[in-house]
Coordinates of C-alpha atoms in Angstrom, one line a residue:
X960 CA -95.3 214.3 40.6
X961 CA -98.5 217.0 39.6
X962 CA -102.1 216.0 39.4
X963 CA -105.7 216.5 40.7
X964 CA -108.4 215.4 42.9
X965 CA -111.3 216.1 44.8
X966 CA -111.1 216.2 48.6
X967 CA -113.2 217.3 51.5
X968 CA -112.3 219.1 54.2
X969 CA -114.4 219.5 56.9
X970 CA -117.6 219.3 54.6
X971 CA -115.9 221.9 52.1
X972 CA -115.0 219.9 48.7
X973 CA -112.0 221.4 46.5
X974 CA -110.4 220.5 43.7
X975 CA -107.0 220.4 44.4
X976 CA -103.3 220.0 42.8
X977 CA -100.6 217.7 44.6
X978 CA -97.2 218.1 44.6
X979 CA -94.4 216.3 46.3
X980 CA -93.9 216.5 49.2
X981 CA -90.3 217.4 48.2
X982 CA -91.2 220.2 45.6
X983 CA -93.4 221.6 48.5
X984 CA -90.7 221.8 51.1
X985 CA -88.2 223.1 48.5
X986 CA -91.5 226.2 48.2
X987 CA -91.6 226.6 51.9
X988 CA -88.1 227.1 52.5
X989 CA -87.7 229.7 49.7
X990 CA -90.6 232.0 50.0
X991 CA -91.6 233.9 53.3
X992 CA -95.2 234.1 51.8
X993 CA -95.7 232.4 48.4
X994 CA -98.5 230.3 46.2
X995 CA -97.9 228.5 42.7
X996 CA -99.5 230.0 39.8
X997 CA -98.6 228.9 36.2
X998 CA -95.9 227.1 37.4
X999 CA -94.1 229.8 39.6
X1000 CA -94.1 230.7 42.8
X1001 CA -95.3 234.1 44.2
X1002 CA -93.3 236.0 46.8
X1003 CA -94.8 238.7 49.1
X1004 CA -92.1 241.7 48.7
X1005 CA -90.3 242.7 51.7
X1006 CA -91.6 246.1 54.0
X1007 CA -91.3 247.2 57.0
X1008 CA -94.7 248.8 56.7
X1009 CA -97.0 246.4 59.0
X1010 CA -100.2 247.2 56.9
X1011 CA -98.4 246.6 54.0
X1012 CA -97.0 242.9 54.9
X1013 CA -100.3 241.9 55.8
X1014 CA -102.2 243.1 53.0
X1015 CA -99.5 241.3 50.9
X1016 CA -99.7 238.3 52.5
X1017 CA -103.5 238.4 52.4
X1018 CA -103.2 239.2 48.4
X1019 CA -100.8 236.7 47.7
X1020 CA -102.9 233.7 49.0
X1021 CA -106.5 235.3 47.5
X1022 CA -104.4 234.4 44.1
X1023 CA -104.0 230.8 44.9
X1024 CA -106.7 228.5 43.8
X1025 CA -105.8 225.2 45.6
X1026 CA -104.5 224.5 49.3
X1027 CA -100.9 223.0 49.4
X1028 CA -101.8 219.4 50.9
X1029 CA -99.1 217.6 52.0
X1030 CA -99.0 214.0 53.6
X1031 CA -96.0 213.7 56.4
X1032 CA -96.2 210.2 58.1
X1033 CA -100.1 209.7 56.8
X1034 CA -101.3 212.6 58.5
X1035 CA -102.4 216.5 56.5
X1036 CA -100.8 219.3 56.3
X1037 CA -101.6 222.5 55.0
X1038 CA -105.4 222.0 55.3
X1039 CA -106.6 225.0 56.2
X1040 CA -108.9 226.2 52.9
X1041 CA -108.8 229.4 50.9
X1042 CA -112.2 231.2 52.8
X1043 CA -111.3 230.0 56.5
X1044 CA -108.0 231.7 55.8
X1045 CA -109.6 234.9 55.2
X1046 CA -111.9 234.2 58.4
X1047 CA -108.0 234.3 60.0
X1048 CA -106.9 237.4 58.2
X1049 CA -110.4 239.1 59.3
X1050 CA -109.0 239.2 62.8
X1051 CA -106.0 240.8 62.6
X1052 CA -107.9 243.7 64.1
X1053 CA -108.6 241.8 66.7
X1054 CA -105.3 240.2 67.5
X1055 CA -103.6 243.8 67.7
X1056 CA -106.8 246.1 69.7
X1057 CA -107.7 242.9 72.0
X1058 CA -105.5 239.9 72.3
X1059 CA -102.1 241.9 73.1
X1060 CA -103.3 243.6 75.7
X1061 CA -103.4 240.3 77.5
X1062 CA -100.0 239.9 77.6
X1063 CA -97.9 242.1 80.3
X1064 CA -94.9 244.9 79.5
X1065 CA -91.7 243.4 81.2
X1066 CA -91.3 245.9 84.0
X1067 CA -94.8 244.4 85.6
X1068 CA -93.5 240.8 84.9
X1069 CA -92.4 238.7 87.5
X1070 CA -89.0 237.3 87.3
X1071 CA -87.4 233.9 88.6
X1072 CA -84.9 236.0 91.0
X1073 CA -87.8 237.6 93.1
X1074 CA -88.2 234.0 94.4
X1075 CA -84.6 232.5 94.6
X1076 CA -81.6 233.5 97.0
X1077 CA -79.6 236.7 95.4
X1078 CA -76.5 235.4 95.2
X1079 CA -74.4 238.2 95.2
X1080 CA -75.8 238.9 98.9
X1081 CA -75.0 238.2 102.3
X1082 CA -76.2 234.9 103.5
X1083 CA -77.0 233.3 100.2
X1084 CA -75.6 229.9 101.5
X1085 CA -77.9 230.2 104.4
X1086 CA -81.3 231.1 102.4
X1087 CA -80.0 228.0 100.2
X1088 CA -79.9 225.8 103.1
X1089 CA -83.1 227.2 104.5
X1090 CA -84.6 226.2 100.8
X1091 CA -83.7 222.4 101.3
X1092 CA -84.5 222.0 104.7
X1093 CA -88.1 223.0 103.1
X1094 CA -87.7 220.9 100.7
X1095 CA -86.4 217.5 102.6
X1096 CA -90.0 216.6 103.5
X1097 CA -91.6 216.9 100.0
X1098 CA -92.2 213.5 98.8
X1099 CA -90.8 211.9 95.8
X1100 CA -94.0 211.5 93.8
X1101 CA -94.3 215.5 94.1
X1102 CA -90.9 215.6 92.9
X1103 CA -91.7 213.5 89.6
X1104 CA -94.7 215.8 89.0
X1105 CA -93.4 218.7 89.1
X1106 CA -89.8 218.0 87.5
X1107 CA -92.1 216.5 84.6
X1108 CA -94.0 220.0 84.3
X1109 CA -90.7 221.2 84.2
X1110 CA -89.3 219.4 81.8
X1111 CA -92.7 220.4 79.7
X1112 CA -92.0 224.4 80.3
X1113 CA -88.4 223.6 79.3
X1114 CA -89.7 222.9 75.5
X1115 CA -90.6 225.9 75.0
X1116 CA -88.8 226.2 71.6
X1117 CA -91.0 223.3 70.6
X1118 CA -94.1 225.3 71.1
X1119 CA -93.1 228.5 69.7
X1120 CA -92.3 226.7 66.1
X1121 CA -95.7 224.9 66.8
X1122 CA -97.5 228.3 66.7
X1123 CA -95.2 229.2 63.6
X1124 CA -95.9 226.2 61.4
X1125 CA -99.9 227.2 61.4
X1126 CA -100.9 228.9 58.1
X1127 CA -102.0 232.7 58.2
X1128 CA -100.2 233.5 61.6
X1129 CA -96.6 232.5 61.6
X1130 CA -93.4 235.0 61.9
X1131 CA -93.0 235.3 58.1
X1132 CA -89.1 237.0 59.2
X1133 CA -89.2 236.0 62.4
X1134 CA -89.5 239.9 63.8
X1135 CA -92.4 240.6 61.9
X1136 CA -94.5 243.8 63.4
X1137 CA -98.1 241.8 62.7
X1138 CA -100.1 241.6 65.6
X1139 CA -99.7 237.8 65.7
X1140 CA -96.2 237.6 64.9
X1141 CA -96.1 240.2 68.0
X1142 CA -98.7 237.7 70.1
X1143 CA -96.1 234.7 69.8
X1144 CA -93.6 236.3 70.7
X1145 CA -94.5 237.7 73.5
X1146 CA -96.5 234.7 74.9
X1147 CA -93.0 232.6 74.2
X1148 CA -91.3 235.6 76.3
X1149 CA -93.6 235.1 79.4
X1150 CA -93.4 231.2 79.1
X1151 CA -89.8 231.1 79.0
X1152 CA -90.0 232.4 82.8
X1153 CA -91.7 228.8 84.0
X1154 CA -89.0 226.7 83.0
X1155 CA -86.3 228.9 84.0
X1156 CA -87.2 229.5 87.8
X1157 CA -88.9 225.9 88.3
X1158 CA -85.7 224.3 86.7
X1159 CA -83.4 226.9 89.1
X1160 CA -85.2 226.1 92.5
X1161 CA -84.9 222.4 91.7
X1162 CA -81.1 222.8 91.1
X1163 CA -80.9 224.5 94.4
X1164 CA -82.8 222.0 96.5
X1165 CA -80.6 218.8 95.5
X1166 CA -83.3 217.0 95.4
X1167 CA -83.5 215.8 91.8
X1168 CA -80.5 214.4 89.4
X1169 CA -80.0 217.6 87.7
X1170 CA -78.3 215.6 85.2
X1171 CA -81.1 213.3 84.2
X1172 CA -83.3 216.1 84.1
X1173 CA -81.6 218.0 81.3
X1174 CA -80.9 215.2 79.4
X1175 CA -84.8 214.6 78.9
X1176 CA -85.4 218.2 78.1
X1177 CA -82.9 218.0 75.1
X1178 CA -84.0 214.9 73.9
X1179 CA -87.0 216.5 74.7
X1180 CA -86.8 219.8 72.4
X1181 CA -85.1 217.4 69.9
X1182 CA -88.0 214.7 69.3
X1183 CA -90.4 217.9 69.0
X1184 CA -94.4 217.1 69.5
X1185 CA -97.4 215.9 67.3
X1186 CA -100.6 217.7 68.2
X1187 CA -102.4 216.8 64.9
X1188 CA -103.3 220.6 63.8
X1189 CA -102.6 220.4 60.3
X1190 CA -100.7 223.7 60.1
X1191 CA -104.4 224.8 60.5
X1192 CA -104.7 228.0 63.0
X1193 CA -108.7 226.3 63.7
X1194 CA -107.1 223.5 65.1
X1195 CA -104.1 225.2 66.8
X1196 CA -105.8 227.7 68.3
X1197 CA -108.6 224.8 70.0
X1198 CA -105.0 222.7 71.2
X1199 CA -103.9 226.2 72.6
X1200 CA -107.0 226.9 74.6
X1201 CA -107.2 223.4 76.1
X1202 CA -103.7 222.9 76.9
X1203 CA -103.6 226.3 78.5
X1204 CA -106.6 225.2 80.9
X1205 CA -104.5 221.9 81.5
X1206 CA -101.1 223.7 82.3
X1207 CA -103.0 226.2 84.7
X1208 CA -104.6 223.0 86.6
X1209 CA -101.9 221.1 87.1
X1210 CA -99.8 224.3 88.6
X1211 CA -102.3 225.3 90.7
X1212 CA -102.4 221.9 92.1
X1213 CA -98.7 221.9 92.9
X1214 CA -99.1 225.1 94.3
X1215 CA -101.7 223.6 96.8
X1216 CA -99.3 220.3 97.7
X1217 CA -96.1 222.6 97.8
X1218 CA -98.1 224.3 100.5
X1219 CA -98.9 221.0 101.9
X1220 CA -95.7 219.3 102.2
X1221 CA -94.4 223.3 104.3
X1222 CA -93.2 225.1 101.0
X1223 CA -94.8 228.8 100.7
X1224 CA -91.8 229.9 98.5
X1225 CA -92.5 226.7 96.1
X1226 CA -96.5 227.2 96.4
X1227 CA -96.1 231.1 95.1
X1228 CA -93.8 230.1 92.7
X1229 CA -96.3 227.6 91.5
X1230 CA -99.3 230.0 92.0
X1231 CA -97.7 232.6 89.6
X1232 CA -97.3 230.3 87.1
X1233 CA -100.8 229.0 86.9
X1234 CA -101.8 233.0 86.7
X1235 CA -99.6 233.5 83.8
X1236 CA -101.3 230.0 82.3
X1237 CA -104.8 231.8 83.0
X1238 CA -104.1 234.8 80.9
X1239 CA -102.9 233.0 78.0
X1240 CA -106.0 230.7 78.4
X1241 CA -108.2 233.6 78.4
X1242 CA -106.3 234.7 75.2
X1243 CA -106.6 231.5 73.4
X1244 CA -110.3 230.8 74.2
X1245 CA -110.9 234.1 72.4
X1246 CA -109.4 234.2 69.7
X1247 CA -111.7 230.5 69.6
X1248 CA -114.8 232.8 70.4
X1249 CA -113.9 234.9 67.5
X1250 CA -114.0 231.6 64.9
X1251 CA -117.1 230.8 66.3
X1252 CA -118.8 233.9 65.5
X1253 CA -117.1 234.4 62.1
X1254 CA -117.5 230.6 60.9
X1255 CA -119.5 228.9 63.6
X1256 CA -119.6 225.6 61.2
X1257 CA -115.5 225.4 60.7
X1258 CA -115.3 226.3 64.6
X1259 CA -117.2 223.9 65.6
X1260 CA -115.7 221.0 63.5
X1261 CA -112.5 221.9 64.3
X1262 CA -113.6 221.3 67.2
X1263 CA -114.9 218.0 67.5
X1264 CA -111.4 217.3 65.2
X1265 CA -109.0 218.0 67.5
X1266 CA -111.5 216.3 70.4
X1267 CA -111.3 213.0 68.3
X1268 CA -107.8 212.9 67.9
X1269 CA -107.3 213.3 71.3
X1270 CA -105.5 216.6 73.3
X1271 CA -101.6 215.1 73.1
X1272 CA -100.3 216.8 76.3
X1273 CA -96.7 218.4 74.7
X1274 CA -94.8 216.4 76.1
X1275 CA -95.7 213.1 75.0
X1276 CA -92.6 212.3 73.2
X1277 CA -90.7 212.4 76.6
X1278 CA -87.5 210.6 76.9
X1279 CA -84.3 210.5 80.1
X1280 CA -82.5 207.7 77.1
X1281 CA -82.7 204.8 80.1
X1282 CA -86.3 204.5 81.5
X1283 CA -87.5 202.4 78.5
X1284 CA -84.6 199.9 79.2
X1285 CA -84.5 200.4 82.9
X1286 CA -88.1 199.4 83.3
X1287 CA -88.3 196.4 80.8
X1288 CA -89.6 198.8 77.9
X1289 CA -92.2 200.6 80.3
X1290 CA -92.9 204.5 78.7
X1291 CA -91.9 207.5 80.5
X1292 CA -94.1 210.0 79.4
X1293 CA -96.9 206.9 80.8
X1294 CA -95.1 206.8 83.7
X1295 CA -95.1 210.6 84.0
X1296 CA -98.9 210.9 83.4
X1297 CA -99.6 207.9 86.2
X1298 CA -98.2 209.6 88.9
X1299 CA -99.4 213.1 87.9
X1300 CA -103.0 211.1 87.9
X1301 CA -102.1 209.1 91.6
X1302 CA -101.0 212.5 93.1
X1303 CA -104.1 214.5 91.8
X1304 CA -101.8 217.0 89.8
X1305 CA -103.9 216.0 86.2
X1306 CA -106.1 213.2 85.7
X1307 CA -108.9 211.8 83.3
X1308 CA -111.1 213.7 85.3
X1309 CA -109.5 216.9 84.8
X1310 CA -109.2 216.2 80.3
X1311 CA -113.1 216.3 81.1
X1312 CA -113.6 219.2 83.0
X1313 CA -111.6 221.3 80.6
X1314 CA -113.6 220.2 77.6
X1315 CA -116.7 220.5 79.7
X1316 CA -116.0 224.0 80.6
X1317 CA -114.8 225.1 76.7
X1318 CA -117.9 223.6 75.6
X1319 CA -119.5 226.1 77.6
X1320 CA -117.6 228.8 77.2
X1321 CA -118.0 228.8 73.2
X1322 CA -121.8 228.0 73.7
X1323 CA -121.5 225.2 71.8
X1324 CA -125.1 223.6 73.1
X1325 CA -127.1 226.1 71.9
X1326 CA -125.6 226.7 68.1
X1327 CA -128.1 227.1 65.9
X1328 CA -128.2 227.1 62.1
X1329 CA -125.2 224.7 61.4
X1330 CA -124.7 222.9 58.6
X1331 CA -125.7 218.8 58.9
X1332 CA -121.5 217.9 59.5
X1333 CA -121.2 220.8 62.0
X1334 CA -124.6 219.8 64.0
X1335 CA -123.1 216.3 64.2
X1336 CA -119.9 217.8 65.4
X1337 CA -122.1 219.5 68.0
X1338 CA -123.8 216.4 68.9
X1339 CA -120.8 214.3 69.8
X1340 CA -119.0 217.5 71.9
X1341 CA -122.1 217.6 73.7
X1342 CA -121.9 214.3 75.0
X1343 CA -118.3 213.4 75.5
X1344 CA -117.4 214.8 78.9
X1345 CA -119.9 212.6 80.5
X1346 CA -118.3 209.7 78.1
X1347 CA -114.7 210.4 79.0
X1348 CA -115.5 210.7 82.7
X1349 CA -117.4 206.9 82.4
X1350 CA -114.3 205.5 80.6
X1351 CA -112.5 207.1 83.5
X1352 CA -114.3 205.6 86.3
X1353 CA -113.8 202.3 84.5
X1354 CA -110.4 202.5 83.8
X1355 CA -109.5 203.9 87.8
X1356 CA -111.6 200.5 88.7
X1357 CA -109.4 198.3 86.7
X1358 CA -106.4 199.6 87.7
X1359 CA -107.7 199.5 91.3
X1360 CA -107.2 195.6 91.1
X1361 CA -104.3 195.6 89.3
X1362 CA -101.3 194.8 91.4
X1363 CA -98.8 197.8 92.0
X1364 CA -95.5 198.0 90.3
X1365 CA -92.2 199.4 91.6
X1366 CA -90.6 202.0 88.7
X1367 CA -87.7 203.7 89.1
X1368 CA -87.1 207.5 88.0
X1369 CA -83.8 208.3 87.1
X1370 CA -84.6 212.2 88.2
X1371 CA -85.0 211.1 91.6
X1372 CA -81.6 208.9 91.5
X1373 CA -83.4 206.1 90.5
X1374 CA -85.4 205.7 93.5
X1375 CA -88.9 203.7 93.0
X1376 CA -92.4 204.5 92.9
X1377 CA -95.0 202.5 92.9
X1378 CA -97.7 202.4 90.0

């Protein structure tokens, strides 16, 4: 059914039409780039000029007076508002003169075989055997931490359509020539290289149930994620820049216990990886930078929005299909996270540090002139990293008296750790 109201988003009040949800999905699956005026639904015409889609694109939504709300599972989508689009199309620029260059040609790309055994060559059985007489002494909570980082690159396909559902940057065609079309794809090119040589090494080492493994990535890829950004580029783009951070930290920590435990191969491995996570960070946290100079009030309430919901980590909705009944209905994801936090890999700590650091990166302190929502936005960013790391030291105290339980992994053969 059709009918109005007034809503506010982030301090900006529209009037707005709602549709069904229905008649809205029917729109999005038949248009590439479309709005509803008097009753029909306009379509950006095909080109393969790159200038021409995205002044078409841009034309098409300046035509549209309301923002297509829709309410999936009592969350919004679709929220991002007619002006903060045009703050999105105003970097284009940007996105092709500075953001691709972050991102390397192929030839000067590291690729999973520089660090595995070539097959095809002498002594391959030997290098393989070499490979898990490194490996024997690793210990198993290593081997939960890292498959589970694994099993995070592995859902890839999951991210990409995340960075395609937010409004004003997706693959309209899916080989569009815009900049940020170009951007996701060839971020989602270099990210497909962790999950491919960290999955391959832990084939060859035997150490894990392979089996297991790739069970939870397709269930995995399959239960997708819920980061809470709205289709709203703002908010992806803060998820993005954190979870980038996060990804390096946690590799770089494995790459410091793979060296530990007597694996340089597996501590490279894990080193190039976190590199790759710190040019996309770098990426992210700009195109961030660039809101904040553009709309310093919609930056910094997106923000403080995604900061109150909580960073998700992607993999949250992480499932082998026998932990939950294997463990009297304990969470694996949880599980995941505990031992990731008991090894050091990512903790509390860590959430803190990130939004501690982007804080200062975007200079969000000294932000002056804001509106009265976006100064109380500033006010509560300001002070949450010393919060979160309080509720931390609490919550390490309390579990600190707990007694430990014994949880078994079925990517480690169901062997037990304790949590």
């Amino acid at each position: 059914g059709e009918g109005t109201r007034t809503e506010t988003v982030w301090g900006t009040t529209h009037r707005r039409r709602t549709t069904c949800a229905m008649a809205l999905r029917t729109c999005h699956q038949t248009k590439p780039i479309g709005c509803k005026r008097d009753g029909a639904y306009a379509t950006a015409r095909k080109t393969t000029c790159k200038a021409a889609e995205v002044a078409a694109h841009t034309k098409t939504f300046k035509e549209k007076t309301w923002s297509p709300i829709v309410y999936e599972n009592g969350q919004k989508a679709h929220t991002l508002t007619q002006e903060r689009f045009e703050v999105i199309q105003d970097l284009n620029g940007f996105a092709e003169e500075e953001l691709l260059d972050l991102l390397k040609p192929v030839e000067q790309c590291w690729q999973p075989a520089d660090f595995m055994p070539e097959p095809s060559g002498e002594g391959f059985e030997e290098r393989v055997r070499e490979m898990r007489e490194r490996t024997a002494a690793i210990p198993d909570e290593y081997l939960v931490t890292f498959v589970g980082d694994m099993i995070t690159e592995e859902a890839l396909p999951t991210y990409m359509a995340m960075l395609n559902s937010l409004d004003g940057i997706r693959d309209e065609t899916g080989a569009s020539d815009t900049a940020w079309a170009r951007w996701t794809r060839l971020w989602t090119a270099e990210e497909n290289r962790h999950g491919d040589i960290m999955n391959k090494y832990m084939y060859l080492t035997g150490r894990v149930n392979m089996r297991a493994v790739e069970s939870t990535i397709q269930r995995l890829i399959a239960s997708g994620m819920d980061p809470k950004t709205e289709n709203n580029p703002y908010l992806g783009f803060v998820y993005t820049s954190f979870q980038e951070r996060a990804t390096k930290v946690s590799h770089t920590n494995t790459a410091v216990d793979a060296k530990k435990y007597g694996d340089e191969v597996l501590s490279a491995m894990c080193r190039n990886i976190a590199a790759d996570e710190a040019r996309h960070e770098v990426g992210y946290g700009k195109i961030v930078e660039q809101l904040f100079m553009r709309d310093p009030d919609g930056a910094m309430l997106a923000f403080a929005d995604m900061m109150r919901k909580q960073i998700v980590m992607p993999a949250h909705m992480m499932d082998d299909g026998e932990h939950e009944q294997n463990t009297g209905g304990r969470n694996l994801f949880a599980d995941f996270s505990a031992i990731a936090e008991k090894t050091g890999t990512y903790t509390a700590w860590d959430y803190a540090d990130i939004m501690e650091f982007l804080i200062k990166k975007w200079d969000v302190p000294s932000r002056k002139g804001l509106k009265p929502e976006a100064e109380e936005a500033q006010q509560y960013l300001c002070k949450l990293p010393d919060r979160i790391r309080k509720l931390a030291e609490r919550s390490a105290g309390r579990k600190a008296k707990q007694p430990k339980k014994s949880v078994p992994f079925s990517w480690i053969y169901g062997r037990e750790l304790q949590i």
